Short mmCIF file of C-alpha atoms in Angstrom, two decimals:
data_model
loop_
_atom_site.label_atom_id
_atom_site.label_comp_id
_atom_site.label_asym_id
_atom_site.label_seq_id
_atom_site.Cartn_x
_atom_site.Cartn_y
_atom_site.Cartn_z
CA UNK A 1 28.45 -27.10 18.15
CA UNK A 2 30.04 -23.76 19.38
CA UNK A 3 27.66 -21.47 21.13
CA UNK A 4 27.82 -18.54 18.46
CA UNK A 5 26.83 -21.01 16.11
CA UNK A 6 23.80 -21.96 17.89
CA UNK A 7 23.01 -18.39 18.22
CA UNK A 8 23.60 -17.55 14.76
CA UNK A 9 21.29 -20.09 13.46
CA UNK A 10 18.25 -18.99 15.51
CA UNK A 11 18.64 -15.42 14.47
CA UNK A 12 18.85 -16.64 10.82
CA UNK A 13 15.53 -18.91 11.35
CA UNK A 14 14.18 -16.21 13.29
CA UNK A 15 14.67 -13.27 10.89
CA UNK A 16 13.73 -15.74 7.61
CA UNK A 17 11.01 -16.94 9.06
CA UNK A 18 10.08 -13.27 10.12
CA UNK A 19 10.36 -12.46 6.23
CA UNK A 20 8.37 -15.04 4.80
CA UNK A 21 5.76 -15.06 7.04
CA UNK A 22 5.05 -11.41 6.33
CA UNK A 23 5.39 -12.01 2.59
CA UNK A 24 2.76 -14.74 3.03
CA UNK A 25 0.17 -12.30 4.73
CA UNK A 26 0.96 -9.60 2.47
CA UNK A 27 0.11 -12.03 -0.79
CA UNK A 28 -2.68 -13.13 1.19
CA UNK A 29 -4.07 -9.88 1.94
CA UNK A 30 -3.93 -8.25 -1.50
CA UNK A 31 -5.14 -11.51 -3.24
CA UNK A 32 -8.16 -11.18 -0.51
CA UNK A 33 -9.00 -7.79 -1.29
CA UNK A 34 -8.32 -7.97 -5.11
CA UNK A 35 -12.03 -8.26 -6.23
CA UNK A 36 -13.05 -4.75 -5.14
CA UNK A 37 -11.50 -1.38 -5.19
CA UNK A 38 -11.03 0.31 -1.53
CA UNK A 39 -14.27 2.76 -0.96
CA UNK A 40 -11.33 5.47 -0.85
CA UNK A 41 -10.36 5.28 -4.63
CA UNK A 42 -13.26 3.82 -5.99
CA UNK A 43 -14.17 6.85 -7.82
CA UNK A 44 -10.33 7.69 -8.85
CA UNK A 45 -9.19 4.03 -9.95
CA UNK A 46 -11.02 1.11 -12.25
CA UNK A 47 -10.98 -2.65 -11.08
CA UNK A 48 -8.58 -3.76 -13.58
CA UNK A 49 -6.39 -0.97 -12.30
CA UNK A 50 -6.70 -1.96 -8.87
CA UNK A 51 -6.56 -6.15 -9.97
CA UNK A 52 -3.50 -5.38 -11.72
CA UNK A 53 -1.44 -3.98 -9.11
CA UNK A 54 -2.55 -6.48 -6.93
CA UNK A 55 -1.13 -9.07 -9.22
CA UNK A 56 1.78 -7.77 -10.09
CA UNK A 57 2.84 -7.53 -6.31
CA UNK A 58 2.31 -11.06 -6.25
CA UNK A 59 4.59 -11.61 -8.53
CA UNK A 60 7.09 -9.23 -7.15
CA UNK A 61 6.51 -11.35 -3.70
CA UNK A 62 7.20 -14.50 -5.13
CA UNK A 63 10.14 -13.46 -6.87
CA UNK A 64 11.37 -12.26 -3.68
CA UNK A 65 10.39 -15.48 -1.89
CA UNK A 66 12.45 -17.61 -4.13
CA UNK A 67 15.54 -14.38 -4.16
CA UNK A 68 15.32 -15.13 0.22
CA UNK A 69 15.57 -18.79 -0.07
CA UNK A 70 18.85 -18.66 -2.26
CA UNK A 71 20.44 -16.01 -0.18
CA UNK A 72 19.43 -17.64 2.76
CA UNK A 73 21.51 -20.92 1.19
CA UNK A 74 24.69 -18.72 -0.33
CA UNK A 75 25.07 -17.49 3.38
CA UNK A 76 24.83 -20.58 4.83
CA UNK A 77 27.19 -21.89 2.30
CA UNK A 78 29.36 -19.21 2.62
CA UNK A 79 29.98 -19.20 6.31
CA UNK A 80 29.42 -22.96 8.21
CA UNK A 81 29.77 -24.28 4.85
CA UNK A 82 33.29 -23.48 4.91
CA UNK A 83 33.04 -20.80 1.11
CA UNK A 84 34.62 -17.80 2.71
CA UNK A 85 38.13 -20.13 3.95
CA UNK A 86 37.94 -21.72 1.01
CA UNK A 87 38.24 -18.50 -0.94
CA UNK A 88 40.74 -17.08 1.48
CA UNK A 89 42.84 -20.16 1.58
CA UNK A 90 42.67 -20.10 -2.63
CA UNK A 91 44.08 -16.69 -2.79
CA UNK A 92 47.06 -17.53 -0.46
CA UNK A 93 47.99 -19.93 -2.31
CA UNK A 94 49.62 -17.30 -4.53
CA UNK A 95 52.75 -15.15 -4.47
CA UNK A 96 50.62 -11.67 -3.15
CA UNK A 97 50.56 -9.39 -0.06
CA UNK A 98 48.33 -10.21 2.68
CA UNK A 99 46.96 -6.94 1.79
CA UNK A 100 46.10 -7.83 -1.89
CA UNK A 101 45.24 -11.40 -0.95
CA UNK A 102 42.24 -9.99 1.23
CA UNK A 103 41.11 -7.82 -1.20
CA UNK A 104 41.12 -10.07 -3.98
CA UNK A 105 39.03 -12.67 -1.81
CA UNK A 106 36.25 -10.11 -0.64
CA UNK A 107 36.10 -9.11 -4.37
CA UNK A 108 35.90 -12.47 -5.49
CA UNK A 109 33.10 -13.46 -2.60
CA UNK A 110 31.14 -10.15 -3.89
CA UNK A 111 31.90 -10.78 -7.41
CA UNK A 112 29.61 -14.38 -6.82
CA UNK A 113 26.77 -12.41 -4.78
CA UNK A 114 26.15 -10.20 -8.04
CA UNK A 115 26.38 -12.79 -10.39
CA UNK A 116 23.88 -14.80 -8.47
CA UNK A 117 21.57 -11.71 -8.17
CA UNK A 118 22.05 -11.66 -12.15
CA UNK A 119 19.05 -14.44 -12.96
CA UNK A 120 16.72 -12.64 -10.73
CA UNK A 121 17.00 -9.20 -11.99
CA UNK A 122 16.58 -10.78 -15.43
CA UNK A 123 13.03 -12.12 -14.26
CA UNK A 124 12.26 -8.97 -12.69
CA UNK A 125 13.07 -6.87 -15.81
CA UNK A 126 11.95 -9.00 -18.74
CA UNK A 127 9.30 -11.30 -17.58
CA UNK A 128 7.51 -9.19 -14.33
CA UNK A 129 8.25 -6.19 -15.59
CA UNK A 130 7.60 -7.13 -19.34
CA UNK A 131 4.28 -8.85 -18.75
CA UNK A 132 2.55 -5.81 -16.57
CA UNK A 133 3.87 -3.19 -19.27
CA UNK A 134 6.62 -1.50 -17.55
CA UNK A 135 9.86 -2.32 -19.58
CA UNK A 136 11.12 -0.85 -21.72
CA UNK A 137 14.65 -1.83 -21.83
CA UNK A 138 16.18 -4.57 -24.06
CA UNK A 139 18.86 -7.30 -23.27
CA UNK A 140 22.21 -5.28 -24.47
CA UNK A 141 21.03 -2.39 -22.19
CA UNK A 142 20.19 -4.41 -19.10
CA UNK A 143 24.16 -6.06 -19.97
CA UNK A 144 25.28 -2.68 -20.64
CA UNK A 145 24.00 -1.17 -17.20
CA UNK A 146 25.29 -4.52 -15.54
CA UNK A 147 29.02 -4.64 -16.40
CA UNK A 148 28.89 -0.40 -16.27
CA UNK A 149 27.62 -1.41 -12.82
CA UNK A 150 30.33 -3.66 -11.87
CA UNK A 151 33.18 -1.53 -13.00
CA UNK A 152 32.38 1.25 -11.05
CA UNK A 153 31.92 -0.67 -8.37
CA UNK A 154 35.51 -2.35 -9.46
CA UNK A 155 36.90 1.51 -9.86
CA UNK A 156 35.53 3.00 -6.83
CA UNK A 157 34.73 0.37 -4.33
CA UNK A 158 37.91 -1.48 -4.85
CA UNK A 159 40.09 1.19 -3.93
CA UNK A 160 37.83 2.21 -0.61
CA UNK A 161 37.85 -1.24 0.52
CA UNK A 162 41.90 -1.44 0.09
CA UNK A 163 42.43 1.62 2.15
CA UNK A 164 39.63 0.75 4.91
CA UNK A 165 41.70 -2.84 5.28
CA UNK A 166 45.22 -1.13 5.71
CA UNK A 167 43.49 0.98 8.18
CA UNK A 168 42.49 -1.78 10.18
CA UNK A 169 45.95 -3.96 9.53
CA UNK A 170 47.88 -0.51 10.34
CA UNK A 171 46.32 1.97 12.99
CA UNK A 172 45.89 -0.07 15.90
CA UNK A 173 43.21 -0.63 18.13
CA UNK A 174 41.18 2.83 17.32
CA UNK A 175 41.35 1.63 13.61
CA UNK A 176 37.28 1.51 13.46
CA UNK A 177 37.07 5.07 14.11
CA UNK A 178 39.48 6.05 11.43
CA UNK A 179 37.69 3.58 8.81
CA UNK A 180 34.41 5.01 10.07
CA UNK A 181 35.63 8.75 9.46
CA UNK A 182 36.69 7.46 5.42
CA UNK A 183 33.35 5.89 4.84
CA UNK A 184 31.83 8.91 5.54
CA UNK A 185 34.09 11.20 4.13
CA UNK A 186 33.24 9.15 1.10
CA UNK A 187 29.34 8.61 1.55
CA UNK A 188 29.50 12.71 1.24
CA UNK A 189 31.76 13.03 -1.58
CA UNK A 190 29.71 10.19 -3.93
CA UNK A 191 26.82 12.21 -2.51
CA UNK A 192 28.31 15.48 -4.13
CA UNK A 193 29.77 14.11 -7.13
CA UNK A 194 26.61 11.39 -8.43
CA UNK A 195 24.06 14.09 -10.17
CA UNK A 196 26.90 15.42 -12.44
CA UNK A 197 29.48 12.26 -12.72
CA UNK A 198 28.13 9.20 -11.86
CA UNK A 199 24.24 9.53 -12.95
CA UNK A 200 24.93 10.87 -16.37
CA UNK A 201 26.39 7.41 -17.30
CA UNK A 202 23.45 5.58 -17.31
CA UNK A 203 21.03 8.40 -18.40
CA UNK A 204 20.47 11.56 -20.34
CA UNK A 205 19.41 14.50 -18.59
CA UNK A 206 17.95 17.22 -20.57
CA UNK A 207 17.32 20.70 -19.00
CA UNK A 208 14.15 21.98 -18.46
CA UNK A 209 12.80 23.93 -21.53
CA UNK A 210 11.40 26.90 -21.16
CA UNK A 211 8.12 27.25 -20.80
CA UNK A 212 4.56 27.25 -18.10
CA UNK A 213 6.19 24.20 -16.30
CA UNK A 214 9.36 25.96 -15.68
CA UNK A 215 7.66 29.22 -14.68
CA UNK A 216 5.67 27.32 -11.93
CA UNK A 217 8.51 25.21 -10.83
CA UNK A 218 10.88 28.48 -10.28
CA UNK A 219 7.93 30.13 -8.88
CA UNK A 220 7.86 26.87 -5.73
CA UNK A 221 11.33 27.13 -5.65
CA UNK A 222 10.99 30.94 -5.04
CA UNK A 223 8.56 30.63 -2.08
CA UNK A 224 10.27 27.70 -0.51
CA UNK A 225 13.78 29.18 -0.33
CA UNK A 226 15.30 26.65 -2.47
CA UNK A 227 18.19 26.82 -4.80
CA UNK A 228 19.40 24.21 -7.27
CA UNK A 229 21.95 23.75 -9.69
CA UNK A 230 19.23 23.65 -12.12
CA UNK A 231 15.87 21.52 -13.00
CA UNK A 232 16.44 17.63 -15.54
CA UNK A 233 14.28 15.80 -17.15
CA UNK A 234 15.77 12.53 -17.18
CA UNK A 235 15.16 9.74 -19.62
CA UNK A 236 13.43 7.23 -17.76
CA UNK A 237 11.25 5.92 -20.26
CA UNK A 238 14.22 4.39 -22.23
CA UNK A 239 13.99 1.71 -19.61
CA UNK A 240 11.01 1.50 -17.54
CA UNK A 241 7.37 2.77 -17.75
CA UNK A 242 7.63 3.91 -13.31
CA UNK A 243 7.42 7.67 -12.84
CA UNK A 244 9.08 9.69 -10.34
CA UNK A 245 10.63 12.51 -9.19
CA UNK A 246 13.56 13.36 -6.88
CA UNK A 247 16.47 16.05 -6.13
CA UNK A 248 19.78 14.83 -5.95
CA UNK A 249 23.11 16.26 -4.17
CA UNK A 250 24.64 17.74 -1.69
CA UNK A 251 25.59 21.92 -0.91
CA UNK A 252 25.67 23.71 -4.11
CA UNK A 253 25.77 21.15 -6.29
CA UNK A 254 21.62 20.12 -6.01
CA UNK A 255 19.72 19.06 -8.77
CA UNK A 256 16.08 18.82 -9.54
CA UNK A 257 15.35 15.81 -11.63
CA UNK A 258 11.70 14.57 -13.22
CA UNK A 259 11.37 11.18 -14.91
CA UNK A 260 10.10 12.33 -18.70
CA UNK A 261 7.45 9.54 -17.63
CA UNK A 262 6.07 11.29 -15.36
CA UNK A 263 5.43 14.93 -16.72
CA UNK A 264 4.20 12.94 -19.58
CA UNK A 265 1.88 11.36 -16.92
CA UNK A 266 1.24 14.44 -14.72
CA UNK A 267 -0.34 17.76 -15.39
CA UNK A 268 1.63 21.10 -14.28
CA UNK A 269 -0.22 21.55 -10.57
CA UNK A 270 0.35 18.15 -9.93
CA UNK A 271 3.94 18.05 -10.72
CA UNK A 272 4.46 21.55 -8.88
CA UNK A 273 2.68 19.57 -5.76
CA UNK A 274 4.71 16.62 -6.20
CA UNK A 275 8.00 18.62 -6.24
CA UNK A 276 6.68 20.62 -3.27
CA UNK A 277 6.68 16.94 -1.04
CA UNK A 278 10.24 16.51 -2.42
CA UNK A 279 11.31 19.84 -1.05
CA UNK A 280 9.66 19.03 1.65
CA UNK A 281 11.94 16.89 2.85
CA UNK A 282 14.83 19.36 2.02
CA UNK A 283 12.83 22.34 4.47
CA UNK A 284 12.25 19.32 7.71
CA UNK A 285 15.63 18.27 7.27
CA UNK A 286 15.14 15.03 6.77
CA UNK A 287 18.26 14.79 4.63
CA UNK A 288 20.53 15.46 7.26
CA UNK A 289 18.47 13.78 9.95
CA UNK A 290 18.94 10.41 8.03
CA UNK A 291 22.76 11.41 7.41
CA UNK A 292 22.99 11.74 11.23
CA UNK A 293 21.43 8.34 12.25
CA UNK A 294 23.17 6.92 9.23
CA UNK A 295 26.59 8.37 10.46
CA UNK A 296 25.96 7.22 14.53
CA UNK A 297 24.65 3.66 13.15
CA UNK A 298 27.80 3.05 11.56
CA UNK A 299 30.37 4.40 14.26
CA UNK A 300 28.32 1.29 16.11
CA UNK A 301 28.85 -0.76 13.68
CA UNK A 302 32.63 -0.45 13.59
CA UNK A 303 32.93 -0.41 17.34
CA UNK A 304 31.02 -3.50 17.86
CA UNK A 305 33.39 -5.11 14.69
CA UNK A 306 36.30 -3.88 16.57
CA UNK A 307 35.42 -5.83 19.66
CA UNK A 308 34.54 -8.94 17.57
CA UNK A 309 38.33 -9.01 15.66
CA UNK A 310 38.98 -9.99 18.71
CA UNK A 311 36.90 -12.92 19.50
CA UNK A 312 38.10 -16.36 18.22
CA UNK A 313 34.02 -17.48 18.89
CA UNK A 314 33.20 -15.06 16.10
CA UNK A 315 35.28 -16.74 13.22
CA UNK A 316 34.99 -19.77 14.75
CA UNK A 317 31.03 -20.02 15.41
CA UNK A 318 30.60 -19.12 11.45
CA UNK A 319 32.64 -21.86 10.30
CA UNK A 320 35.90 -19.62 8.84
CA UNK A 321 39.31 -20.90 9.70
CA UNK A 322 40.76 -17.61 8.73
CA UNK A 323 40.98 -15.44 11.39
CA UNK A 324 41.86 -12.11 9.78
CA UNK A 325 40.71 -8.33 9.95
CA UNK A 326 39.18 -8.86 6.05
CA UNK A 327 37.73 -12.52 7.03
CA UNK A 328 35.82 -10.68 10.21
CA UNK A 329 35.18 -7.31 8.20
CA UNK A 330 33.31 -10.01 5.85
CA UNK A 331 31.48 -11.97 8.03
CA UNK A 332 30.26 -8.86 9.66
CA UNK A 333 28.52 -7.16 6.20
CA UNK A 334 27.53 -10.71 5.40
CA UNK A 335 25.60 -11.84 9.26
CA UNK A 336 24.88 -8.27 10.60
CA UNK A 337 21.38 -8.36 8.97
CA UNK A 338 20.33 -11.58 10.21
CA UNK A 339 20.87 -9.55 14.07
CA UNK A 340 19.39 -6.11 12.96
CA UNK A 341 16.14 -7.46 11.55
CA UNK A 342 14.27 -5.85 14.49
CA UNK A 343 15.63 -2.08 13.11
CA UNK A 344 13.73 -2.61 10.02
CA UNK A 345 10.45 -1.71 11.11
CA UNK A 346 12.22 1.06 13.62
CA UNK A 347 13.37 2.70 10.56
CA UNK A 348 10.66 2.00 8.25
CA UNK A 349 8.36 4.08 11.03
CA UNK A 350 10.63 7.20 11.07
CA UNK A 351 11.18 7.30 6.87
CA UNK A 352 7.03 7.46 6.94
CA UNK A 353 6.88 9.89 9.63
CA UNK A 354 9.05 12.02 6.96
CA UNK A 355 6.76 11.85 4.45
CA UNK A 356 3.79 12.83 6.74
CA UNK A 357 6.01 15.64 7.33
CA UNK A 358 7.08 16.28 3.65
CA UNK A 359 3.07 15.91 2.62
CA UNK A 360 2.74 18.11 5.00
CA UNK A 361 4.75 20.92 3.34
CA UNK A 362 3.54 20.09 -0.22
CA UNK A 363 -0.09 20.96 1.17
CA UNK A 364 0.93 23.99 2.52
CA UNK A 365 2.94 25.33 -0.43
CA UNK A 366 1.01 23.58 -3.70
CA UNK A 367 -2.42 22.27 -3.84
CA UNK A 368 -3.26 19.69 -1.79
CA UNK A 369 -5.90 18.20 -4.49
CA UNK A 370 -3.33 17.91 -7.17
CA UNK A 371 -1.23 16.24 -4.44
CA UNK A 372 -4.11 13.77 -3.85
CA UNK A 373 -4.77 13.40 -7.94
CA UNK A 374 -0.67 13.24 -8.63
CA UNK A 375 -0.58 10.85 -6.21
CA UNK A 376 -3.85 8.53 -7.38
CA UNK A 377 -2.15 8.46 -10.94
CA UNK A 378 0.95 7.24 -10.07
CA UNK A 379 -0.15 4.45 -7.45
CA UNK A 380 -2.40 3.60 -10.87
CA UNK A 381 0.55 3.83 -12.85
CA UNK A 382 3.25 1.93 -11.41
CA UNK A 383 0.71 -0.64 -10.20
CA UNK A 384 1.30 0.01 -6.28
CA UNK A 385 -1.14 -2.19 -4.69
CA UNK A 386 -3.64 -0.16 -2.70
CA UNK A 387 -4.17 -2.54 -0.32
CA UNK A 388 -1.09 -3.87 1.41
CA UNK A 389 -0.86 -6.28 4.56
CA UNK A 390 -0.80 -3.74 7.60
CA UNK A 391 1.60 -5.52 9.27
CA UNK A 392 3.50 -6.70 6.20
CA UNK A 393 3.57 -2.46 5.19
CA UNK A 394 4.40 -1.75 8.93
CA UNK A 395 7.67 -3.58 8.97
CA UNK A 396 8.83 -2.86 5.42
CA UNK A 397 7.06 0.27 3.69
CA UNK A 398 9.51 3.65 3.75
CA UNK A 399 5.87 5.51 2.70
CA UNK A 400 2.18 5.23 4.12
CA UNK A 401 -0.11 2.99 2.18
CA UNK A 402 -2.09 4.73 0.15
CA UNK A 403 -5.39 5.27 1.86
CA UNK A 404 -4.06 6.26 5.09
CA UNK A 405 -1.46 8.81 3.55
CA UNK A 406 -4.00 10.26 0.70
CA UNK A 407 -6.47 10.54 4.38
CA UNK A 408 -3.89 12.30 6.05
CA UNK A 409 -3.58 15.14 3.09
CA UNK A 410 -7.42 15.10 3.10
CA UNK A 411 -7.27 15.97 6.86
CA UNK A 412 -4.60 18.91 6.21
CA UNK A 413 -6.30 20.09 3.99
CA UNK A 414 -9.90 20.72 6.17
CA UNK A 415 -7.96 22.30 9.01
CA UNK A 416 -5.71 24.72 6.86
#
């Protein structure tokens, strides 16, 4: 057995095992805890409240369980099983450029990954989702939203992909730097473009009507210095009961977007407060701040795939024959997790530290106790279990758990 391969099967038993281990404490742990509410919400949210979020992240966790295992197997297949030569070889079988032949093999090989996703979003939506009271979509709209999926990714991807692998069969050995500088170049254009061309063709967004709301929500924007193309409410009820809020874009071309599920959900200081966290993160930065590591993680990325082009081992020790710029460009998005698992937690720490940071801001600039109560209805809401595995929330939450982040507010709030 060649050495890589050795190596790459430890890292995938290692980083597996990793994930289902914590997915076993974190059932564990909210199952444990399900009987009584935490002492920190007991006053704010009722037993079956608290017993139904814990339930439906079971659920959610043994969906994912069973979504690992078959990954696990279609990469396995995919590589020492011999899939991705297979593909390649059955694409130069026919009368195309090498250029087109690669293309039309990655496509195919990410064509199978989303159908194979297909069943389990099915679950998600129309049995989890269905059974705890949060959809609201029906089967042509989940079809609709999956082939309007798959042809932009068809439309747009197809085209960045093409140009990325003449880069790398046609620049030489600084090729990675030139691909890195397009994927950016394009990560900040999609950026720009999706709140007025891309969103709007999967949902309606209304502008804000006049009115107390508005007012209020000019008046934050006012005292925090921000400026937006405009404030949406977007229809998010048409397929899911979740609330949320967000703004969207880059330079001038930022937009303010509600869920109509959430002002429905929401009173007018505690939407003001929950906007104020999402500006929040606009004031700190933390926009740009993720841009940057984003940007610097993927210049590695491409250097350390420009080394491995030229590594027989590489193709080799994952079982593909083909030893090709698109074959190792493959391999790389396909095994790269299984090596990176470590960064998860890494990054999951810094994206929490952010919304400290962003809580921070709402505190200062809205009420702090409509923060709290905003906060309280939407955990209630969207069923977010209030007691999650520390270690399990440690390695894979991108916000604080609830008690320790609606404790941290609390705190502000004494010392301002």
């Amino acid at each position: 057995m060649n050495t890589f391969t050795g190596i790459f099967l430890a890292a995938l038993v290692l980083s597996y095992g990793i994930q289902f281990w914590l997915a076993m404490r974190q059932k564990s742990y909210v199952l444990q805890h399900r009987e009584q509410v935490p002492a920190a919400f007991k006053d704010r949210v009722s037993l079956s409240a608290h017993q139904k979020a814990a339930d439906y992240t079971i659920e959610k966790s043994k969906l994912g369980d069973i979504d690992s295992v078959v990954g696990m197997v279609f990469l396995l297949a995919l590589t020492l099983g011999g899939g991705i030569s297979l593909v390649f070889d059955f694409w130069s079988t026919f009368d195309l450029s090498p250029l087109m032949a690669s293309l039309l093999s990655m496509a195919s090989i990410f064509l199978l990954m989303t159908v194979i996703e297909i069943p389990f979003s099915l679950y998600q939506t129309f049995v989890i989702e269905e059974k705890y009271g949060f959809n609201k979509s029906k089967l042509p709209q989940f079809v609709k939203d999956q082939l309007m999926s798959m042809g932009l990714t068809l439309a747009i991807g197809l085209p960045i992909l093409a140009l990325i692998l003449w880069v790398m069969d046609s620049i030489g050995g600084l090729w990675w730097l030139y691909a890195w500088a397009i994927i950016m170049s394009f990560s900040l254009l999609m950026s720009w473009l999706f709140p007025t061309l891309i969103a709007p063709l999967f949902n309606k967004f209304e502008p804000m009507q006049e009115g107390s709301l508005k007012q209020r929500i000019q008046g934050l924007l006012e005292r925090c210095g921000f400026n937006s193309q405009g404030i949406f409410i977007m229809d998010g009820s048409r397929r899911s009961g979740h609330g949320n809020a967000y703004f969207t874009g880059l330079g001038n071309n930022k937009r303010i977007v509600f869920f109509d599920t959430l002002v429905n959900s929401l009173d007018e200081e505690e939407l003001e407060a929950v906007l104020a966290h999402e500006l929040g993160h606009f004031k700190c930065k933390h926009t740009i701040k993720m841009l940057v590591a984003s940007s610097v993680m993927t210049l590695i990325s491409f250097a350390v795939l420009g080394w491995l082009i030229t590594q027989d081992w590489f193709f080799d020790g994952l079982g593909v024959t083909t030893h090709s710029n698109a074959a190792a460009l493959l391999l790389f998005m396909l095994v790269s997790p299984v090596f990176t698992t470590f960064m998860q937690p890494i990054s999951a720490y810094f994206q929490r530290k952010f919304e400290f940071e962003a809580d921070d801001f709402a505190t200062r600039n809205a009420q702090g106790s409509k923060m709290i109560s905003g906060l309280v209805k939407l955990y209630e809401e969207n069923a977010s279990t209030l007691t999650p595995d520390p270690l399990y929330s440690a390695f894979h939450y991108s916000h604080p758990p609830a008690a320790i982040r609606i404790a941290h507010i609390e705190e502000k709030m004494q010392s301002a």
